[in-house]
């Protein structure tokens, strides 16, 4: 069996699943896009030592990929699928918490805006008495991602990348990490979703505490006081509807008409309608004539349509009942 | 009359020449109109002339189609017109066509055309309905071009019959011997052919020593009678030919006054017929015969007294060979009006069969009356009278012919025709369907029925009460109106109590009307007042007719959007027993016996029909109001060769009994008999006797709580399932009691087998089911739910907010889960084998009072929910000992942190599992704010442009909002609506369970079709357009056409799925809010690409109709459902012909999959619910029953609620390989997952980074690819690698993966 060395500029890494079955991962050295498009996430990977991989097995773990490229050098971290939209939908709450915590340090300026990390960031900025979110107990679990996705592999040094790209194209065995698979995986997942009650309590309480603290913080920071409008740099006042209890948290001026926010067009249409309604029907004789004529025309049109329809049906031999 | 025929012949030939000229144009409407159009153009104005011209042409065609009894050509009806789309109400429509075809588009219609359009919409249901009727009618008339040979044949036949020489009078038996002997020397008639002819003497057979004789004399008059003569014949089903009835008048001299007694007349008639047969059959064998025919006897309703002679053409291409027409000629011997027979004596009470001399029982018993015998004899006088009467009707009522055609098509589609004569060139001779009992030879009745509607009834004499209750129908009605009037009459008329006497000319009854009522079940005396056209008709068959009329009127009356009323009334075959009847039983009546009723059998003419009729009437009495109608179906009678004297026994002795149940009464446990008025005179009033005679030993004297003492019959029922079997039990009991039919072997039904489909197998339910059965099932689940609600409510002080509402949203709590819910206590689960460890949880929703203390942030709300759950679970566990409550912190499938995720899992001490969620309505507002672009903008401003990745956020919010709406807004409403359906329609829940099981076993439920969608689909079969839901229950019970058993419901849903065009959507007004339902569903448009699902099932609450179907079925799955439904529907239809295991409907064919992932049964926790379960799976690894099973998963001794690894695996596969392959799996314990590759991935493609599927570089470089220099970058789907991954991901679950090579 012959596999090409490269495909469209990608290095081909054949992976052996079993003696007969080979999977292929495509690799390339990562280059950061020159200007971050609007949609791109502002994660930047260090140039020169990041290997971009495509067609990663869906059940690959960070450890497995690290093991695969162990021979080339130490892998600092692996980021899966960073620019897919919903991304790792399977990511568990517990994991995302703990992972995010680790990633925070590495990814400076991460504006990902995922609320949990946001909170934490702010809480760190806060001070000593900041409540800390107590994570739920986490269990190492595989995350099954969609097939054919990508990953970024960041090596510790630049030379590892070169070595990786220069790897001989002979098939290598797919390594295996400790996370359970199959039946055991599902059992573990099922159990992991049901942590002990006190852990849940701690987690929930701390989360609410964090939230309260942040709200407090926001209030202080915003300098908003009840009844005051928010004025931005250009001097425009933000006009918005109140929340459930009559005031928006962030501030703003209450709006009288509910239609104002959502249904401005609607109300405009209504006004128009009123105007139109003033003209009378059947005022002139020709209007009556026209109306009658149109009615008759409509009648005939329907009749002809029906006829055509039935004719079509007849052609399909529908009217042979048996 | 010979010259009369000849005279007609002349006229006919003239007409035929006209036909010949016209024939190229006559099948082509457009040609006609074109021709017409030209003329009109030339004349500038539409004068009447071209139209006139044309109508005469039409007339010419008409005249050729058949005879008029008076030979006139000026008939007004036009059904013979093959081309005409005009109904008689709108005789000239050609002007309308012209304008359009000439291209002067859309001038306003004028005059004639306007009238026509208006008429179409006013006199008919709608204009398209009229056009459809017009298109239908010509297809039901015989082909004009084929009638010519028949005409020639009839004349040849006439000549032959007239010239048959007479015979000497001979004693009947000797005469019969003469005919049957092959020895020509003994026979005096040398021309008799060599095939032996048997004389079909009816019972009681003549004996040797009778004094009277039989003889033959050539017929006095031969007339074409019946529908052919009046040109009101309607094409029959199953390729049965056109019947051309010839009334052959036997000379009056053959009979004496007393011949009416002891079947002597019938014997003479039989000999007459046999002689004709012998002559005709010998004639056919001769070389120079004018025509060749097959001759056969036919006895309608197996009654030998009414035997007729059938002549079928030999297709030899001779001028008289009318086999192309697919017709047969029937010779009916009739009595001349001037016969000496004492016909006036033959009132229904007259006893015509006197004790024969042979049975020399000297007891002077009063001979019993013989109403059927009498009417059979009188029938020999009526053909000509009916012919004239019908002809008069045709003259008087312009739309009579069309209305009759519609009525008879309608009836044919429902099996109300008892004659089956397989024609030689019938395409589908094998499809000999069973026929409804009692409808043989009832052709004249339909015409007479319309006659009564128009002409009215003869008042039952002397009593002043005229039949004022029913108004006459106007003569000028359109065909559709007349048809509806007939249906209306049929749907209301109570035949058992209301006899019908058609209005006669002289206003006299020939026989006392009261006698008819006494001796006949149903009475419909014809306009000549001589014969009861419904003699011998079982009332049950008329009940069925009434029911069908009601159903059709319902369909025609209201706008059920899913059903095309025209097709439903006229085009669709409605005879399928599985959808028509709620209970279908097949009964072998070979050994049926009736005691002490031999004289009645004599009256009936054949033992068989007597038995069947008794079955009908006894069942009708026994089932009382449990059944709306009973259909008894018999095997079609066969014609027999003329060498066979007695009517052949039916080809099989199986009859089918179908019951249409009245849901309100069908499942009653007790049948009350007459009350005992005086305890002392127990010695039996008449009623008590009758009741006991009906029920036999089942009947017992009971004292009821309110002090009544009554004869009653109590049906012993163990489970709620078995209650549905009561009607079948009654049938079995009655058949055993009255006919000695073995209820075990001879009576078969499929109810039990269908029950078994949705029940756990015995061997596993023994392990799981609690000995106290009252705890289980839906009732038990409801009770457990109520207890839970009470428990949570009582926690009030422990909770920060008061609980407002707990709403159930689980199919187990609305009677629609496939299996009856089962409590699985801790101990049971831990000892049960791993393949039966699934603990299903029921979803409930908690709603707390509103509070300002909820955080105003989605993430925080989720966390607060967790805190709530923790709070409830701690308190609940304290309060209820043995209860286990766990907080589940996330969903298996999603990880969005703004989505509602947390839930509370509760396992009660009895073993019921619940999962509770909290509904917080603020979430909706917050989510909407995120998704709405405007608010999103504001949001963004508020966040100071902190977050640029709003698109992702918004998508997340949209998903969360969708889940929220479905879970908290629609699911509880849906639950309530469906739960209420259960109370309205007893059969509904069973139907849903069967359909769910069916879809599941075909690997479609869950993964492709949501349970709620199935529930709505099934509901559509029950509620129709939903009007009944609004009007209230009382209306509903009366509504016809609602399935009364789960089997019927299932069959209807399968049939519906097989024909449903899902592009059109479906409206199911399940909420009963009514009114607004109509506009909602009309213009359902599937927005392409909005969601993968293609079904649109809208309700009042969900106009778009995507709430439960947005995820699927995809077009692929939807097509697959259709294919499967079609196959299953064919199977179901076959059920009525042969008997087989119902389970085959639920076995899934696996040929179509690219690969099959076989799972380890022991690892599938729901394996015990599998359709085709193998008990050894759980029996095998348990050597000792009391030893707990040990597998690797049992190490921690907890019960995993809702843990179904196979399903989780399947869902993961669906998600991971979305776009690469489609997976199918049976969520109810399936052991195989089927997969199909996306066919578009089969080809090699250019490499892309995010191509969305696992690929490998193309290895074989094709020459053309090479030439294009694309060798390097092509990739193909890495099937092997994917399968290896699948296998790796399913470690411990997957046993093997089978790949099929479909190429």
Short mmCIF file of N, CA and C in Angstrom, two decimals, chain B residues 342-440:
data_model
loop_
_atom_site.label_atom_id
_atom_site.label_comp_id
_atom_site.label_asym_id
_atom_site.label_seq_id
_atom_site.Cartn_x
_atom_site.Cartn_y
_atom_site.Cartn_z
N UNK B 342 -100.65 -19.95 -7.81
CA UNK B 342 -101.40 -19.22 -6.78
C UNK B 342 -100.49 -18.25 -6.08
N UNK B 343 -100.10 -17.22 -6.81
CA UNK B 343 -99.10 -16.30 -6.26
C UNK B 343 -99.66 -15.46 -5.12
N UNK B 344 -100.95 -15.23 -5.19
CA UNK B 344 -101.53 -14.36 -4.17
C UNK B 344 -101.41 -14.96 -2.78
N UNK B 345 -101.20 -16.26 -2.73
CA UNK B 345 -101.11 -16.88 -1.41
C UNK B 345 -99.76 -16.66 -0.75
N UNK B 346 -98.82 -16.24 -1.55
CA UNK B 346 -97.43 -16.29 -1.07
C UNK B 346 -97.08 -15.10 -0.18
N UNK B 347 -97.90 -14.81 0.76
CA UNK B 347 -97.53 -13.79 1.73
C UNK B 347 -96.47 -14.38 2.65
N UNK B 348 -95.73 -13.53 3.32
CA UNK B 348 -94.60 -14.06 4.09
C UNK B 348 -95.00 -15.10 5.12
N UNK B 349 -96.24 -15.09 5.56
CA UNK B 349 -96.60 -16.04 6.62
C UNK B 349 -97.03 -17.40 6.07
N UNK B 350 -97.11 -17.47 4.77
CA UNK B 350 -97.62 -18.69 4.19
C UNK B 350 -96.61 -19.84 4.30
N UNK B 351 -97.11 -20.99 4.65
CA UNK B 351 -96.24 -22.15 4.74
C UNK B 351 -96.30 -22.90 3.43
N UNK B 352 -95.29 -22.85 2.67
CA UNK B 352 -95.33 -23.45 1.35
C UNK B 352 -94.70 -24.83 1.33
N UNK B 353 -93.91 -25.11 2.31
CA UNK B 353 -93.32 -26.45 2.36
C UNK B 353 -94.08 -27.24 3.41
N UNK B 354 -94.88 -28.10 2.92
CA UNK B 354 -95.64 -28.96 3.84
C UNK B 354 -94.80 -30.17 4.15
N UNK B 355 -95.09 -30.78 5.32
CA UNK B 355 -94.34 -31.98 5.68
C UNK B 355 -94.43 -32.97 4.54
N UNK B 356 -93.31 -33.38 4.06
CA UNK B 356 -93.33 -34.26 2.90
C UNK B 356 -93.78 -35.66 3.30
N UNK B 357 -94.26 -36.35 2.35
CA UNK B 357 -94.81 -37.67 2.64
C UNK B 357 -93.74 -38.63 3.13
N UNK B 358 -92.52 -38.36 2.75
CA UNK B 358 -91.45 -39.28 3.14
C UNK B 358 -91.26 -39.28 4.65
N UNK B 359 -91.23 -38.11 5.22
CA UNK B 359 -91.05 -38.09 6.66
C UNK B 359 -92.41 -38.30 7.31
N UNK B 360 -92.74 -39.51 7.50
CA UNK B 360 -94.10 -39.87 7.89
C UNK B 360 -94.30 -39.71 9.40
N UNK B 361 -93.94 -38.57 9.89
CA UNK B 361 -94.26 -38.30 11.28
C UNK B 361 -95.71 -37.87 11.32
N UNK B 362 -96.47 -38.66 11.96
CA UNK B 362 -97.91 -38.47 11.87
C UNK B 362 -98.40 -37.33 12.78
N UNK B 363 -97.48 -36.65 13.39
CA UNK B 363 -97.93 -35.56 14.26
C UNK B 363 -98.51 -34.44 13.41
N UNK B 364 -99.61 -33.94 13.81
CA UNK B 364 -100.23 -32.86 13.02
C UNK B 364 -99.63 -31.51 13.40
N UNK B 365 -98.39 -31.31 13.02
CA UNK B 365 -97.79 -30.03 13.35
C UNK B 365 -98.20 -29.00 12.31
N UNK B 366 -98.40 -27.82 12.80
CA UNK B 366 -98.62 -26.71 11.86
C UNK B 366 -97.32 -26.47 11.11
N UNK B 367 -97.34 -26.55 9.81
CA UNK B 367 -96.08 -26.32 9.10
C UNK B 367 -95.62 -24.88 9.30
N UNK B 368 -94.34 -24.69 9.52
CA UNK B 368 -93.83 -23.33 9.77
C UNK B 368 -93.88 -22.49 8.51
N UNK B 369 -94.05 -21.20 8.68
CA UNK B 369 -94.09 -20.32 7.50
C UNK B 369 -92.74 -20.30 6.78
N UNK B 370 -92.81 -20.04 5.51
CA UNK B 370 -91.57 -20.05 4.72
C UNK B 370 -91.43 -18.73 3.97
N UNK B 371 -91.07 -17.68 4.68
CA UNK B 371 -91.02 -16.36 4.02
C UNK B 371 -90.00 -16.29 2.91
N UNK B 372 -88.86 -16.93 3.10
CA UNK B 372 -87.81 -16.79 2.09
C UNK B 372 -88.15 -17.58 0.84
N UNK B 373 -88.73 -18.75 1.07
CA UNK B 373 -89.18 -19.56 -0.05
C UNK B 373 -90.17 -18.76 -0.89
N UNK B 374 -91.09 -18.14 -0.19
CA UNK B 374 -92.12 -17.39 -0.89
C UNK B 374 -91.52 -16.25 -1.70
N UNK B 375 -90.58 -15.57 -1.07
CA UNK B 375 -90.05 -14.43 -1.80
C UNK B 375 -89.17 -14.89 -2.95
N UNK B 376 -88.53 -16.07 -2.77
CA UNK B 376 -87.73 -16.59 -3.88
C UNK B 376 -88.63 -16.88 -5.08
N UNK B 377 -89.81 -17.41 -4.77
CA UNK B 377 -90.72 -17.74 -5.88
C UNK B 377 -91.22 -16.46 -6.53
N UNK B 378 -91.54 -15.50 -5.69
CA UNK B 378 -92.07 -14.26 -6.25
C UNK B 378 -91.02 -13.53 -7.07
N UNK B 379 -89.77 -13.76 -6.74
CA UNK B 379 -88.71 -13.11 -7.49
C UNK B 379 -88.76 -13.50 -8.97
N UNK B 380 -89.34 -14.68 -9.24
CA UNK B 380 -89.41 -15.10 -10.63
C UNK B 380 -90.45 -14.32 -11.42
N UNK B 381 -91.17 -13.46 -10.73
CA UNK B 381 -92.15 -12.66 -11.46
C UNK B 381 -91.66 -11.24 -11.68
N UNK B 382 -90.60 -10.86 -10.99
CA UNK B 382 -90.31 -9.43 -10.94
C UNK B 382 -89.39 -8.84 -12.00
N UNK B 383 -88.52 -9.60 -12.65
CA UNK B 383 -87.53 -8.93 -13.51
C UNK B 383 -88.12 -7.91 -14.46
N UNK B 384 -89.20 -8.27 -15.12
CA UNK B 384 -89.76 -7.33 -16.09
C UNK B 384 -90.40 -6.12 -15.40
N UNK B 385 -91.03 -6.39 -14.27
CA UNK B 385 -91.64 -5.28 -13.53
C UNK B 385 -90.58 -4.28 -13.11
N UNK B 386 -89.47 -4.82 -12.62
CA UNK B 386 -88.40 -3.93 -12.18
C UNK B 386 -87.82 -3.15 -13.35
N UNK B 387 -87.72 -3.84 -14.45
CA UNK B 387 -87.18 -3.18 -15.63
C UNK B 387 -88.01 -1.96 -15.98
N UNK B 388 -89.33 -2.17 -15.99
CA UNK B 388 -90.21 -1.08 -16.38
C UNK B 388 -90.19 0.02 -15.34
N UNK B 389 -90.21 -0.38 -14.11
CA UNK B 389 -90.23 0.61 -13.05
C UNK B 389 -88.97 1.48 -13.08
N UNK B 390 -87.84 0.80 -13.24
CA UNK B 390 -86.58 1.55 -13.27
C UNK B 390 -86.54 2.46 -14.48
N UNK B 391 -87.07 1.94 -15.59
CA UNK B 391 -87.05 2.76 -16.79
C UNK B 391 -87.87 4.03 -16.58
N UNK B 392 -88.99 3.85 -15.93
CA UNK B 392 -89.83 5.03 -15.66
C UNK B 392 -89.06 6.02 -14.80
N UNK B 393 -88.33 5.51 -13.82
CA UNK B 393 -87.56 6.39 -12.96
C UNK B 393 -86.52 7.16 -13.75
N UNK B 394 -85.86 6.43 -14.65
CA UNK B 394 -84.83 7.09 -15.46
C UNK B 394 -85.45 8.23 -16.25
N UNK B 395 -86.66 7.99 -16.72
CA UNK B 395 -87.32 9.03 -17.49
C UNK B 395 -87.68 10.22 -16.62
N UNK B 396 -88.11 9.92 -15.40
CA UNK B 396 -88.63 11.00 -14.56
C UNK B 396 -87.52 11.81 -13.91
N UNK B 397 -86.49 11.10 -13.51
CA UNK B 397 -85.45 11.77 -12.73
C UNK B 397 -84.20 11.90 -13.59
N UNK B 398 -83.88 13.11 -13.99
CA UNK B 398 -82.78 13.27 -14.96
C UNK B 398 -81.45 12.71 -14.47
N UNK B 399 -81.15 12.87 -13.21
CA UNK B 399 -79.82 12.45 -12.77
C UNK B 399 -79.85 11.07 -12.12
N UNK B 400 -80.92 10.34 -12.38
CA UNK B 400 -81.05 9.03 -11.73
C UNK B 400 -79.87 8.11 -12.05
N UNK B 401 -79.54 8.02 -13.32
CA UNK B 401 -78.49 7.08 -13.71
C UNK B 401 -77.17 7.41 -13.05
N UNK B 402 -76.85 8.71 -13.08
CA UNK B 402 -75.56 9.09 -12.49
C UNK B 402 -75.55 8.88 -10.99
N UNK B 403 -76.65 9.22 -10.37
CA UNK B 403 -76.70 9.03 -8.93
C UNK B 403 -76.57 7.56 -8.58
N UNK B 404 -77.25 6.74 -9.36
CA UNK B 404 -77.17 5.31 -9.10
C UNK B 404 -75.75 4.81 -9.32
N UNK B 405 -75.12 5.33 -10.35
CA UNK B 405 -73.73 4.92 -10.60
C UNK B 405 -72.85 5.29 -9.41
N UNK B 406 -73.01 6.50 -8.96
CA UNK B 406 -72.21 6.93 -7.81
C UNK B 406 -72.47 6.03 -6.60
N UNK B 407 -73.74 5.78 -6.39
CA UNK B 407 -74.10 4.97 -5.23
C UNK B 407 -73.50 3.58 -5.32
N UNK B 408 -73.54 3.05 -6.52
CA UNK B 408 -73.04 1.67 -6.65
C UNK B 408 -71.53 1.62 -6.65
N UNK B 409 -70.88 2.62 -7.16
CA UNK B 409 -69.41 2.65 -7.02
C UNK B 409 -69.06 2.73 -5.55
N UNK B 410 -69.76 3.60 -4.89
CA UNK B 410 -69.52 3.74 -3.46
C UNK B 410 -69.71 2.40 -2.77
N UNK B 411 -70.79 1.71 -3.13
CA UNK B 411 -71.07 0.43 -2.49
C UNK B 411 -70.04 -0.62 -2.89
N UNK B 412 -69.65 -0.61 -4.16
CA UNK B 412 -68.66 -1.59 -4.60
C UNK B 412 -67.35 -1.42 -3.85
N UNK B 413 -66.98 -0.16 -3.63
CA UNK B 413 -65.71 0.07 -2.94
C UNK B 413 -65.77 -0.43 -1.51
N UNK B 414 -66.95 -0.64 -1.02
CA UNK B 414 -67.09 -1.12 0.34
C UNK B 414 -67.55 -2.56 0.41
N UNK B 415 -67.57 -3.20 -0.73
CA UNK B 415 -67.85 -4.64 -0.74
C UNK B 415 -69.31 -5.01 -0.65
N UNK B 416 -70.21 -4.08 -0.96
CA UNK B 416 -71.62 -4.45 -0.91
C UNK B 416 -72.06 -5.04 -2.24
N UNK B 417 -71.43 -6.09 -2.62
CA UNK B 417 -71.88 -6.79 -3.80
C UNK B 417 -71.55 -8.25 -3.59
N UNK B 418 -72.52 -9.05 -3.80
CA UNK B 418 -72.32 -10.43 -3.43
C UNK B 418 -72.09 -11.35 -4.61
N UNK B 419 -72.12 -10.79 -5.80
CA UNK B 419 -71.95 -11.67 -6.95
C UNK B 419 -70.51 -11.66 -7.36
N UNK B 420 -70.00 -12.80 -7.48
CA UNK B 420 -68.65 -12.84 -8.01
C UNK B 420 -68.60 -13.86 -9.12
N UNK B 421 -68.42 -13.39 -10.30
CA UNK B 421 -68.28 -14.31 -11.41
C UNK B 421 -66.96 -14.01 -12.07
N UNK B 422 -66.03 -14.85 -11.80
CA UNK B 422 -64.70 -14.62 -12.36
C UNK B 422 -64.80 -14.75 -13.87
N UNK B 423 -64.45 -13.69 -14.53
CA UNK B 423 -64.52 -13.77 -15.98
C UNK B 423 -63.26 -14.45 -16.51
N UNK B 424 -63.36 -14.84 -17.72
CA UNK B 424 -62.26 -15.60 -18.33
C UNK B 424 -60.98 -14.78 -18.34
N UNK B 425 -61.14 -13.53 -18.72
CA UNK B 425 -59.94 -12.73 -18.87
C UNK B 425 -59.75 -11.76 -17.71
N UNK B 426 -60.24 -12.17 -16.55
CA UNK B 426 -60.02 -11.32 -15.38
C UNK B 426 -58.54 -11.30 -15.08
N UNK B 427 -58.04 -10.10 -14.88
CA UNK B 427 -56.61 -9.98 -14.66
C UNK B 427 -56.21 -10.57 -13.32
N UNK B 428 -57.08 -10.33 -12.35
CA UNK B 428 -56.69 -10.71 -10.99
C UNK B 428 -57.66 -11.73 -10.44
N UNK B 429 -57.68 -12.83 -11.08
CA UNK B 429 -58.65 -13.82 -10.63
C UNK B 429 -58.28 -14.37 -9.25
N UNK B 430 -57.01 -14.23 -8.89
CA UNK B 430 -56.62 -14.79 -7.60
C UNK B 430 -57.15 -13.96 -6.45
N UNK B 431 -57.41 -12.70 -6.74
CA UNK B 431 -57.86 -11.84 -5.66
C UNK B 431 -59.35 -11.99 -5.47
N UNK B 432 -59.76 -13.17 -5.15
CA UNK B 432 -61.16 -13.37 -4.85
C UNK B 432 -61.35 -13.02 -3.39
N UNK B 433 -61.93 -11.89 -3.17
CA UNK B 433 -62.08 -11.46 -1.80
C UNK B 433 -63.32 -12.04 -1.18
N UNK B 434 -63.29 -12.08 0.13
CA UNK B 434 -64.48 -12.51 0.83
C UNK B 434 -65.57 -11.46 0.65
N UNK B 435 -66.81 -11.93 0.62
CA UNK B 435 -67.90 -11.00 0.42
C UNK B 435 -68.76 -10.88 1.64
N UNK B 436 -69.35 -9.75 1.77
CA UNK B 436 -70.26 -9.55 2.88
C UNK B 436 -71.47 -10.47 2.73
N UNK B 437 -71.87 -11.06 3.82
CA UNK B 437 -72.98 -11.98 3.76
C UNK B 437 -74.25 -11.24 3.40
N UNK B 438 -75.03 -11.84 2.55
CA UNK B 438 -76.37 -11.33 2.29
C UNK B 438 -76.49 -10.41 1.10
N UNK B 439 -75.39 -10.10 0.43
CA UNK B 439 -75.52 -9.13 -0.64
C UNK B 439 -75.57 -9.75 -2.03
N UNK B 440 -75.65 -11.06 -2.08
CA UNK B 440 -75.71 -11.69 -3.39
C UNK B 440 -77.04 -11.35 -4.07
#
